Coordinates of C-alpha atoms in Angstrom, one line a residue:
Chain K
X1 CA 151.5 109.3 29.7
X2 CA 147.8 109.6 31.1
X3 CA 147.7 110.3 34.8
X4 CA 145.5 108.6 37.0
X5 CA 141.4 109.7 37.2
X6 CA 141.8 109.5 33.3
X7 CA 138.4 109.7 31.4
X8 CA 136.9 107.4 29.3
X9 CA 137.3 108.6 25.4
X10 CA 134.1 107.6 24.9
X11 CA 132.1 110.8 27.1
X12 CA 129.0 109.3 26.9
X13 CA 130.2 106.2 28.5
X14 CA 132.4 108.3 31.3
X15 CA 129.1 109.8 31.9
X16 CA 127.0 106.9 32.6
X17 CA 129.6 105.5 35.0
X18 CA 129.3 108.8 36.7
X19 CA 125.5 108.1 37.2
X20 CA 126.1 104.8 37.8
X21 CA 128.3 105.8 40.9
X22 CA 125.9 108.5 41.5
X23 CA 122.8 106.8 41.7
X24 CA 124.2 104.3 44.5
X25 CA 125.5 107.1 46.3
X26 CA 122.0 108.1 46.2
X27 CA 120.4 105.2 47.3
X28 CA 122.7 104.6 49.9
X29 CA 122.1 107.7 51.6
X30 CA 118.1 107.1 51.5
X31 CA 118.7 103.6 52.7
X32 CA 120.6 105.4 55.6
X33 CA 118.3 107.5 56.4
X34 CA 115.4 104.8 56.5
X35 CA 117.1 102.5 59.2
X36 CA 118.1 106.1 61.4
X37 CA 114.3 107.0 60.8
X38 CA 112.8 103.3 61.5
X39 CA 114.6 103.2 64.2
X40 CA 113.5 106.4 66.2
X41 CA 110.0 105.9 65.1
X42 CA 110.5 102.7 66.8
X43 CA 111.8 103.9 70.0
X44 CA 109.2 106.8 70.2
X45 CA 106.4 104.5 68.8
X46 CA 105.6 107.2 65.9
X47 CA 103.4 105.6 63.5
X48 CA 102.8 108.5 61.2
X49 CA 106.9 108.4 60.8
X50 CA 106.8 104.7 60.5
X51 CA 103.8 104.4 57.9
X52 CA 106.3 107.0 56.0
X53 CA 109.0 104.9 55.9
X54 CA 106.6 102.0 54.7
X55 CA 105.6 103.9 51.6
X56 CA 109.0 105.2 51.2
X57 CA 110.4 101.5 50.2
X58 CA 109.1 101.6 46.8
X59 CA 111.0 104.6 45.8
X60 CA 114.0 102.6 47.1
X61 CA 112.8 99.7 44.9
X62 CA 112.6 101.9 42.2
X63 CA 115.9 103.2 42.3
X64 CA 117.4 99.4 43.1
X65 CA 115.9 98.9 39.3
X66 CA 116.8 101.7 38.1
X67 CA 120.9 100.9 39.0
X68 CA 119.8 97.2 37.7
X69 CA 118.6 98.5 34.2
X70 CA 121.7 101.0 33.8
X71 CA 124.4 98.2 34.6
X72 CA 122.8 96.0 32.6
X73 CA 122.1 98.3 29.3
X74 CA 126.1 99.3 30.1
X75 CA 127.2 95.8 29.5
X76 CA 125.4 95.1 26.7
X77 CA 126.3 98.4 24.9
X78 CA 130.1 99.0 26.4
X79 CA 131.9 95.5 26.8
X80 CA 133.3 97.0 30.1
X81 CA 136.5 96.0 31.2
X82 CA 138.9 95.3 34.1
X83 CA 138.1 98.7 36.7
X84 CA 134.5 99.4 35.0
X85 CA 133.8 95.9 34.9
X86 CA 134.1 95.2 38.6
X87 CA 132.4 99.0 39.1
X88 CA 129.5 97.7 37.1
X89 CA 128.9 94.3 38.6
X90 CA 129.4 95.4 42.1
X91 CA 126.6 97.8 41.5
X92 CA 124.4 95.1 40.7
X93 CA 125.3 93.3 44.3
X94 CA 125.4 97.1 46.3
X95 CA 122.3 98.1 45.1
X96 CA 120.9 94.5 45.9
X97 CA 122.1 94.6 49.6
X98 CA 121.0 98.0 49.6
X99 CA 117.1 97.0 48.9
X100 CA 117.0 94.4 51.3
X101 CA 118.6 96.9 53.9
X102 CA 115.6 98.8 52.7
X103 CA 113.4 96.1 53.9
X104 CA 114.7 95.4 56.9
X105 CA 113.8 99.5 57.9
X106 CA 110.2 98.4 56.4
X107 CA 110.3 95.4 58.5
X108 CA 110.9 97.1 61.5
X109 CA 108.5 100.3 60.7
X110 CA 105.4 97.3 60.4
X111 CA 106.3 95.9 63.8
X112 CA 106.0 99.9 65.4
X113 CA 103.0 100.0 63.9
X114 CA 101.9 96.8 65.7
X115 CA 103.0 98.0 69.3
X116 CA 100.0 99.3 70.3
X117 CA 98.7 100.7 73.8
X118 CA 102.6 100.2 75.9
X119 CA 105.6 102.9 76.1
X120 CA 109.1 100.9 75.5
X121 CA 110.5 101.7 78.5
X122 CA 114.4 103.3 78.2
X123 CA 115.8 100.6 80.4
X124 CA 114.5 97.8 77.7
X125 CA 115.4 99.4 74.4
X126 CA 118.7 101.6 75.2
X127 CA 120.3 98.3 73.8
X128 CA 118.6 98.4 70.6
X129 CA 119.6 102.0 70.4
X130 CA 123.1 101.5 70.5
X131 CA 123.1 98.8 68.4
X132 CA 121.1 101.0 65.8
X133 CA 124.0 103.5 66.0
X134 CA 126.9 100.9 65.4
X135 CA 125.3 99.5 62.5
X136 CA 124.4 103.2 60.8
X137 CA 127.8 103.5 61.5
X138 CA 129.3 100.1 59.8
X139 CA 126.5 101.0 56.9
X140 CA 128.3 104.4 56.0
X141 CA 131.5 103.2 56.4
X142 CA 131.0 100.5 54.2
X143 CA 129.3 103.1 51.4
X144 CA 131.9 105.0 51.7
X145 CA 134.9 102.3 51.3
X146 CA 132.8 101.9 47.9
X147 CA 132.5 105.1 47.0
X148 CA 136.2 105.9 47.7
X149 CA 137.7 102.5 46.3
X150 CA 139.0 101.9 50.1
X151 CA 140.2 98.4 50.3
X152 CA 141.7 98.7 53.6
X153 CA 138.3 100.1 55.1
X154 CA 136.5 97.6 53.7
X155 CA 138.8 95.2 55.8
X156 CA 137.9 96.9 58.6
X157 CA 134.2 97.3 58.4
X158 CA 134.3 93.2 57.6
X159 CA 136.0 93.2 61.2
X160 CA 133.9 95.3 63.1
X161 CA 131.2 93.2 62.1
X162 CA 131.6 91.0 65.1
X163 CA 131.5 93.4 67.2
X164 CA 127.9 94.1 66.0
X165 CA 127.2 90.0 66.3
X166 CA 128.2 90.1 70.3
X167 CA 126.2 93.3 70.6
X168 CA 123.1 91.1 69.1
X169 CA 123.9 87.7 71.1
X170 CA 124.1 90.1 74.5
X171 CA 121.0 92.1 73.5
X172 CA 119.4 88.5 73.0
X173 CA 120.6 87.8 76.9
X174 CA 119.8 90.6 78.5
X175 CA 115.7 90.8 76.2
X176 CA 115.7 87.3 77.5
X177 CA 116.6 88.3 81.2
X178 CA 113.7 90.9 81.2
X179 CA 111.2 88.3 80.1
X180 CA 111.7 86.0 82.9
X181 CA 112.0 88.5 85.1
X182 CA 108.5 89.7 84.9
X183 CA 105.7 88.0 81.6
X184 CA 104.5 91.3 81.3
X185 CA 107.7 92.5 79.6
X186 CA 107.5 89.6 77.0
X187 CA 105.4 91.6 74.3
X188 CA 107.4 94.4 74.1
X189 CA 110.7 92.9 74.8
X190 CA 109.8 89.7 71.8
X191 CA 109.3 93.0 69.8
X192 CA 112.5 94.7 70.5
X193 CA 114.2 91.2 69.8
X194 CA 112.5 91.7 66.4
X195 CA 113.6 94.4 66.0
X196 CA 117.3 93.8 66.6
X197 CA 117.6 90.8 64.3
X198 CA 116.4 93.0 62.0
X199 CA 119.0 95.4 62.6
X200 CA 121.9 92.8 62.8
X201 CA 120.8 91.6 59.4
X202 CA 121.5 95.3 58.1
X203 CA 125.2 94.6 59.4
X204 CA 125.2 91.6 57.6
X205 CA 124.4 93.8 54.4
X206 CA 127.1 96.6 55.1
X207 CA 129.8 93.6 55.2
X208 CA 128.9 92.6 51.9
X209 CA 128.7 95.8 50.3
X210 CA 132.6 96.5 52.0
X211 CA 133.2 93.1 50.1
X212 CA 132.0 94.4 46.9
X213 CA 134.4 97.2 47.7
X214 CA 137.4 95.3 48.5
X215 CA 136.8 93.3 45.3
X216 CA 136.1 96.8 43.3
X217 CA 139.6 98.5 44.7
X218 CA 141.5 95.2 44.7
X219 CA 140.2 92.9 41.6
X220 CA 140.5 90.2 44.0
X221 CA 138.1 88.6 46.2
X222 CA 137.9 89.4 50.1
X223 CA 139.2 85.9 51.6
X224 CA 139.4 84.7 54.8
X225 CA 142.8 85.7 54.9
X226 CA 141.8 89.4 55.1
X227 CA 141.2 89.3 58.2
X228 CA 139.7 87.4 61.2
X229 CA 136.2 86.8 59.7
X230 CA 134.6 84.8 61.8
X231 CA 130.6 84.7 62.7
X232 CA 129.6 84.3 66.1
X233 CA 126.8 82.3 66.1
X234 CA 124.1 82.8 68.6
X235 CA 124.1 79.0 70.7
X236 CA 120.8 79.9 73.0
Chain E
X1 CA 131.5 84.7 57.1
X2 CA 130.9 82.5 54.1
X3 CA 134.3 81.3 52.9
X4 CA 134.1 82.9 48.8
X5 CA 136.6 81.3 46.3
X6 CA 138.1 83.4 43.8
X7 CA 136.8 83.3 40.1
X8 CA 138.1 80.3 38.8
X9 CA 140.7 81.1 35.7
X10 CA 139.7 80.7 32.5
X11 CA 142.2 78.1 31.4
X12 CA 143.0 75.0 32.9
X13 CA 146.7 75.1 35.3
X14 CA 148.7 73.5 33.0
X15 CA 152.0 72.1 33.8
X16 CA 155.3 74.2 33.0
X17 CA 156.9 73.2 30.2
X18 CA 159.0 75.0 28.2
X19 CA 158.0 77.6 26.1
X20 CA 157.4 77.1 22.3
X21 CA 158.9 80.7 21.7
X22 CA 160.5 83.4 23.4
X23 CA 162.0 86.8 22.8
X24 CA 164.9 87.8 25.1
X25 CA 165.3 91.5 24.7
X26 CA 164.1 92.0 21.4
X27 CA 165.0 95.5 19.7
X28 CA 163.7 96.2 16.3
X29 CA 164.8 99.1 14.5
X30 CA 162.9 100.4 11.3
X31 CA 166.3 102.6 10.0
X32 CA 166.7 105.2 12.6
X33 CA 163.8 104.4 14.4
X34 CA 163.4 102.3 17.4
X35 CA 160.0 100.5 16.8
X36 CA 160.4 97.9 19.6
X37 CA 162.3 98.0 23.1
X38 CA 164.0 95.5 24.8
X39 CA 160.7 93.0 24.4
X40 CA 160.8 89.5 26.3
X41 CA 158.3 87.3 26.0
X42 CA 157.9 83.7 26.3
X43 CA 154.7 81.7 23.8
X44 CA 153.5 78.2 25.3
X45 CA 153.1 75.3 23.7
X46 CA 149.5 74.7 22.8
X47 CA 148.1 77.7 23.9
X48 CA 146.8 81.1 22.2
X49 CA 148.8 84.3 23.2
X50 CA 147.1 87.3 22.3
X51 CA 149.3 90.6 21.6
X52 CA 146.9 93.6 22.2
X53 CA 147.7 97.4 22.3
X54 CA 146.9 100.5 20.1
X55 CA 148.0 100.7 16.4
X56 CA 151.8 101.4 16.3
X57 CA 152.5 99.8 19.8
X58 CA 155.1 97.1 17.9
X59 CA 152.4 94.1 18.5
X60 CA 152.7 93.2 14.8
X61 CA 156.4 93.9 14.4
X62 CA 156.7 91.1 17.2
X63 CA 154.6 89.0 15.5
X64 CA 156.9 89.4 12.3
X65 CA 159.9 88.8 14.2
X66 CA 158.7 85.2 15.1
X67 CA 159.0 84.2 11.6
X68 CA 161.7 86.6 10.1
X69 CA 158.9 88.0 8.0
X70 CA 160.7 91.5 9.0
X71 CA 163.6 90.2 6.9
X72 CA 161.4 91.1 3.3
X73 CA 161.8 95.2 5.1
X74 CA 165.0 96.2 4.0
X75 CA 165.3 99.2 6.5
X76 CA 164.8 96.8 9.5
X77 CA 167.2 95.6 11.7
X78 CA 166.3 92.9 14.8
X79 CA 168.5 92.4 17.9
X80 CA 168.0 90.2 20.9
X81 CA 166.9 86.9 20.2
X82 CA 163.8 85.2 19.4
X83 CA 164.1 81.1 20.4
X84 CA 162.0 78.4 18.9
X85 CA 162.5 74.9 20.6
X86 CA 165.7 76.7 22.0
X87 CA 167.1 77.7 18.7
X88 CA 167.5 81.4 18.0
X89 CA 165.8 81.8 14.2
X90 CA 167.7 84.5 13.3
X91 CA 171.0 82.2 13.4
X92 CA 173.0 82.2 10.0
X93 CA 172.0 78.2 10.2
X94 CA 168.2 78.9 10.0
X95 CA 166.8 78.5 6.8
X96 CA 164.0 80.8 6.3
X97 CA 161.4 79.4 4.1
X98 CA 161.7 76.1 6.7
X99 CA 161.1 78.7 9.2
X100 CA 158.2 80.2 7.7
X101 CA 157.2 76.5 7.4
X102 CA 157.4 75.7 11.0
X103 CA 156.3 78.9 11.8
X104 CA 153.1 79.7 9.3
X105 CA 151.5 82.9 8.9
X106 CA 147.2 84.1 8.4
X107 CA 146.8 87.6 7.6
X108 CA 144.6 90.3 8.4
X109 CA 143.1 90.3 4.8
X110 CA 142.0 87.1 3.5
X111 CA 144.5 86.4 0.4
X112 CA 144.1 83.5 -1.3
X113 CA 146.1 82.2 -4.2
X114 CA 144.2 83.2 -7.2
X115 CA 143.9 79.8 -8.0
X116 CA 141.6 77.0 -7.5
X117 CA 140.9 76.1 -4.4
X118 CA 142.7 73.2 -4.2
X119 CA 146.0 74.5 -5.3
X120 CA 145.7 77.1 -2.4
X121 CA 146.1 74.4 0.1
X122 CA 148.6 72.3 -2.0
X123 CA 151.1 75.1 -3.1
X124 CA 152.9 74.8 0.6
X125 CA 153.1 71.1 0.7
X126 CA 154.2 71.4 -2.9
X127 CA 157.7 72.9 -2.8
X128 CA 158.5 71.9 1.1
X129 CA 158.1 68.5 -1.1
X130 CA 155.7 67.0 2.0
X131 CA 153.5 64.7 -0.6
X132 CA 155.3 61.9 -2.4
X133 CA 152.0 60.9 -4.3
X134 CA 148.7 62.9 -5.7
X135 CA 147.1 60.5 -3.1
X136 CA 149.5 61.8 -0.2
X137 CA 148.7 65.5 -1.8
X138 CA 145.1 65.1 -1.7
X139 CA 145.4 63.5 2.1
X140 CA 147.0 66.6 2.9
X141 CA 144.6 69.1 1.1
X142 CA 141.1 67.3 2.5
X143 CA 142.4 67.1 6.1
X144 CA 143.7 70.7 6.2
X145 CA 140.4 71.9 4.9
X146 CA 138.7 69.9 7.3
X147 CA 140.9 71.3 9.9
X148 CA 140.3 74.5 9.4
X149 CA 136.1 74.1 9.3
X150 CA 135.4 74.4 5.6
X151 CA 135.1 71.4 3.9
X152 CA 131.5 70.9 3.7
X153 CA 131.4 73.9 2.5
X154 CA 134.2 73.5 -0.4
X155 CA 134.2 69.3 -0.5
X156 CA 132.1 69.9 -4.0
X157 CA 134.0 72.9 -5.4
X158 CA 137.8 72.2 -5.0
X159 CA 139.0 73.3 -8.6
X160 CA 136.5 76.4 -8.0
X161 CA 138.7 79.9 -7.3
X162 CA 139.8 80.5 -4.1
X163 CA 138.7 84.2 -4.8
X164 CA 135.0 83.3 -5.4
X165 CA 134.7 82.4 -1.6
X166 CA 132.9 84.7 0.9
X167 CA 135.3 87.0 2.9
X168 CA 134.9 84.1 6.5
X169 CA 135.7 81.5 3.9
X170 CA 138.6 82.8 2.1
X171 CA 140.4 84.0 5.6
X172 CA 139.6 80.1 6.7
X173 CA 141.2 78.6 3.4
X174 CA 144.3 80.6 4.0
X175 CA 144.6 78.7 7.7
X176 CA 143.9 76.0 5.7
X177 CA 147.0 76.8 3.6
X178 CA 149.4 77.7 6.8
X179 CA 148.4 74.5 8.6
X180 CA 149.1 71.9 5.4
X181 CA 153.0 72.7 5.8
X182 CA 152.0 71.2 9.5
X183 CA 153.5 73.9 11.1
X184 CA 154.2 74.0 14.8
X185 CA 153.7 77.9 15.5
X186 CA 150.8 79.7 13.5
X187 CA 150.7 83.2 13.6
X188 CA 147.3 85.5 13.4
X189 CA 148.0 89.0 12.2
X190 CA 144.1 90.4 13.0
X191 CA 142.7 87.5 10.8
X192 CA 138.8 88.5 11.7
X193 CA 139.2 92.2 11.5
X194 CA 137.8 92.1 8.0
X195 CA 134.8 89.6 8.9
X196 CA 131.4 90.0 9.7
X197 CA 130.6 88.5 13.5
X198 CA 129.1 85.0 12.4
X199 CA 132.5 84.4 10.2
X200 CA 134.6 86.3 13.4
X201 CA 132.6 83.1 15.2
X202 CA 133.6 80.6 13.4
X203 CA 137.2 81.8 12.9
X204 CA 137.5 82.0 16.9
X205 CA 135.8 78.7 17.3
X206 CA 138.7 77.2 14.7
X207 CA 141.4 78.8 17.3
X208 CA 139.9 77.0 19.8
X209 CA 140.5 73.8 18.3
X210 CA 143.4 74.1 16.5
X211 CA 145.3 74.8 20.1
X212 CA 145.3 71.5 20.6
X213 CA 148.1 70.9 17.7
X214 CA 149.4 74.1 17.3
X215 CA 150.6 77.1 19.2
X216 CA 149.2 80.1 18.3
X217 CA 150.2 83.7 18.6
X218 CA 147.0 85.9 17.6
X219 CA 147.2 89.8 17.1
X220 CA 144.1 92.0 17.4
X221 CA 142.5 95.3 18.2
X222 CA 139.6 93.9 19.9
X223 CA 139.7 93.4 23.3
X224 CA 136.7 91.0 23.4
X225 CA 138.3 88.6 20.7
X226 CA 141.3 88.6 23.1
X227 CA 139.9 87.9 26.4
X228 CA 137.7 84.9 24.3
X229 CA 140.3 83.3 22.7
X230 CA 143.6 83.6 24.2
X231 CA 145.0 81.9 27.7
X232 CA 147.9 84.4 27.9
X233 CA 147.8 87.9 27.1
X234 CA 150.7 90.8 25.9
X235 CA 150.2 94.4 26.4
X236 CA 152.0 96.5 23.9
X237 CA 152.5 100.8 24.3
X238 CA 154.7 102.1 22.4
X239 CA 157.3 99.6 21.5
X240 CA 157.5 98.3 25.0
X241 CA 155.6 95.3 26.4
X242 CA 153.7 97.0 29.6
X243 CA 152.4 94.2 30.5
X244 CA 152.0 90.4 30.3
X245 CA 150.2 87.6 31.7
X246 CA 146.7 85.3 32.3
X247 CA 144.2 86.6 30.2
X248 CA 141.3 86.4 33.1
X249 CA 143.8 88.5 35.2
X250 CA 144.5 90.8 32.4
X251 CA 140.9 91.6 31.7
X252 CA 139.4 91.4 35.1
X253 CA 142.6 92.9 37.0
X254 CA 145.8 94.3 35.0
X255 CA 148.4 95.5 37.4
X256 CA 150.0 98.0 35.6
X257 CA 147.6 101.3 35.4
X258 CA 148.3 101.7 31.0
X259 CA 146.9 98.2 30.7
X260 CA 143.9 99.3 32.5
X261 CA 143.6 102.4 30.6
X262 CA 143.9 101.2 27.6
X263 CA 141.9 98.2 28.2
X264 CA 139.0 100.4 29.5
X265 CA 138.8 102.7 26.5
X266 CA 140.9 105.4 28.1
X267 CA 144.1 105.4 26.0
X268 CA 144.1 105.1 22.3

């Protein structure tokens, strides 16, 4: 009786789920690296790093049609079923939330390049910092609940997602708290706020790419039921 | 979070009734060897059950056991029990060719009669004695061909061999044929593996509708023609049934991992 990790008879068709996998493996880890890298050119103001990371979105484009054209061409050709099936169309989703995540490091790498003649002070954008390291962090979790067919760390990604949306409402406060303290902070602190939304939108992204795992390793949808999945919405 | 509903099954919930058919720990023996185990399995009324797995799983020896047409293999031997409207039709009781009557039977090769294409249909109805006029005869022939998609195509050729039809029309004059003894169970051994995709089209459309009269137990190698057809599903390896159930669960989700192996492409 086959045991499990069986391959496909067909080898060509084994192979192109390989590359399939590959290739979001791949773009995941650039994606990564552009939200790590548009963040610190934030923080430091670097505008040669940030105009990189500008002109580094189209290759992530690129590779988002790329995994488009190859999912599409496979159902087409290979009628996939069940496990393939579910690998194939949440490849489609991942490597949709993926570009976006993409743009959101683009988003932010356009507003460093705006900041112009101020220092962001440590005090103001420590915040934005740590938030920028929870949400790499939910980001490679969730890649690699796909990766590894991990249902029960999707779950758990999906969950620490509210941690990130507190983290964002507080960072809202205490950017707004700054601002009436003193209007001179307003420029760089309406930047930072920015800056954050942008990154909160990236956890928004890693939640539904752990969905698209939980649905790959499960078959069935992520529900309500799989945990407490709850937004908090920001009320100011 | 975005509440996200499930995908929606395929076929309407319908309510449970009792099953049209069901096996109850079928064994079928071919002499010495054991070709099915211990199979149960229950066919709804009205709907299409599909019986997949690779060649020499026991899908079609199933199928045969539905309407005894095991009995013409003189090595074979059933056990268990296989119920239709609660009645076990391998009781001494059971007259077969009635059987075969309630329970009617398209093959994987179209085989008509080589007869006109009239007497095709009418040869059933004939000697089960249905018609007690040519008019009730021809009533029979003209709504069964109808039924089964291909009178416009035959309404001006009815005394015209059955043999001279394409390969789509033939294997849809021979559902013509099963359905004019009105059966109530209609079995499908493969019956578009030997068509071209436009008559496999048809053929599968015709399924569609004739669910709504008939219950129909289809068996074929195609995974696609399964997962497009049927409501319920049967997974065959090796004599056993692995697995069974909703066809959008089966193709989207199958428990057991040989379903999924085989329904992937991964066993043979």
């Amino acid at each position: 009786m086959p045991t499990s990790h069986n391959e496909h008879i067909v080898t060509s068709y084994e192979d192109e789920l390989t590359a399939l996998a590959a290739s979001i493996s791949e773009m995941g880890g650039q994606v990564e690296a552009a939200v790590a890298d548009a963040t610190r050119a934030l923080l430091k103001l670097d505008h040669a790093a940030a105009k990189q990371i500008i002109a580094h979105d189209k290759q992530i484009d690129e590779m988002h049609r790329t995994i488009d054209d190859m999912a599409v061409s496979m159902i087409a050709r290979r009628q996939p079923m069940a496990r393939d099936l579910r690998a194939i169309i949440t490849s489609i989703h991942v490597a949709g939330d993926l570009e976006r995540v993409g743009d959101m490091a683009k988003t932010i790498s356009r507003r460093t390049l705006q900041i112009e003649g101020l220092s962001l002070t440590p005090k103001f954008y420590n915040g934005v910092k740590h938030m920028s390291d929870l949400i790499l962090r939910q980001l490679k979790a969730a890649l690699d609940a796909y990766a590894t067919r991990d249902a029960t760390a999707a779950v758990e990604v999906c969950n620490a997602d509210d941690e990130i949306d507190a983290l964002y409402t507080s960072l809202f406060r205490e950017l707004l708290t700054y601002m009436m303290e003193d209007p001179r902070n307003i420029t760089q602190c309406t930047h930072l706020l920015f800056c954050s939304k942008s990154l909160e939108r990236v956890g928004d992204h890693a939640t539904n790419i752990a969905e698209a795992a939980f649905y790959l390793d499960t078959g069935r949808q992520m529900s309500e039921s799989a945990g407490d999945l709850h937004r908090i919405q920001i009320k100011e | 979070m975005t509440i996200q509903t499930s995908l929606a099954p395929a076929a309407p919930v319908r309510p449970k009734t009792a099953p049209k058919m069901v096996g109850d720990k079928v064994n079928v023996f071919y002499g010495a060897k054991q070709a099915l185990f211990d199979v149960d399995l229950e066919i709804g009324e009205n709907r299409v059950t599909s019986l997949i797995g690779p060649s020499g799983c026991g899908k079609s020896t199933f199928l045969r056991c539905l309407n005894r047409m095991n009995d013409t293999i003189e090595s074979c031997r059933v056990s268990g029990s296989i119920l239709l409207d609660g009645e076990d039709v391998y009781d001494r009781s059971i007259d077969v060719v009635e059987l075969r009557a309630r329970v009617g039977m398209v093959f994987q090769k179209p085989n008509p009669f080589p007869k006109s294409i009239y007497e095709n249909v009418a040869y059933g109805p004939k000697i089960h004695g249905m018609a007690r006029s040519k008019a009730d005869l021809d009533e029979i022939v003209t709504s069964s061909i109808r039924r089964a998609g291909l009178w416009e195509e035959v309404k001006d050729r009815l005394q015209e061999p059955g043999t001279g039809l394409s390969g789509g029309q033939q294997q849809r004059l021979c559902i013509a044929r099963a359905i004019a003894t009105k059966p109530e169970v209609l079995l499908m051994d493969e019956p578009c593996s030997a068509l071209d995709p436009i008559a496999t089209a048809i053929i599968e459309e015709l399924i569609d509708e004739l669910r709504e009269n008939f219950t129909i137990v289809i068996v074929t190698h195609s995974m696609q023609q399964a997962a497009r057809v049927s409501q319920k599903t049967a997974f065959f390896h090796l004599g056993k049934l692995i697995e069974e159930g909703a066809t959008s669960d089966i193709f989207t989700n199958p428990k057991n991992k040989q379903t999924q192996d085989y329904i992937t492409g991964r066993i043979g």
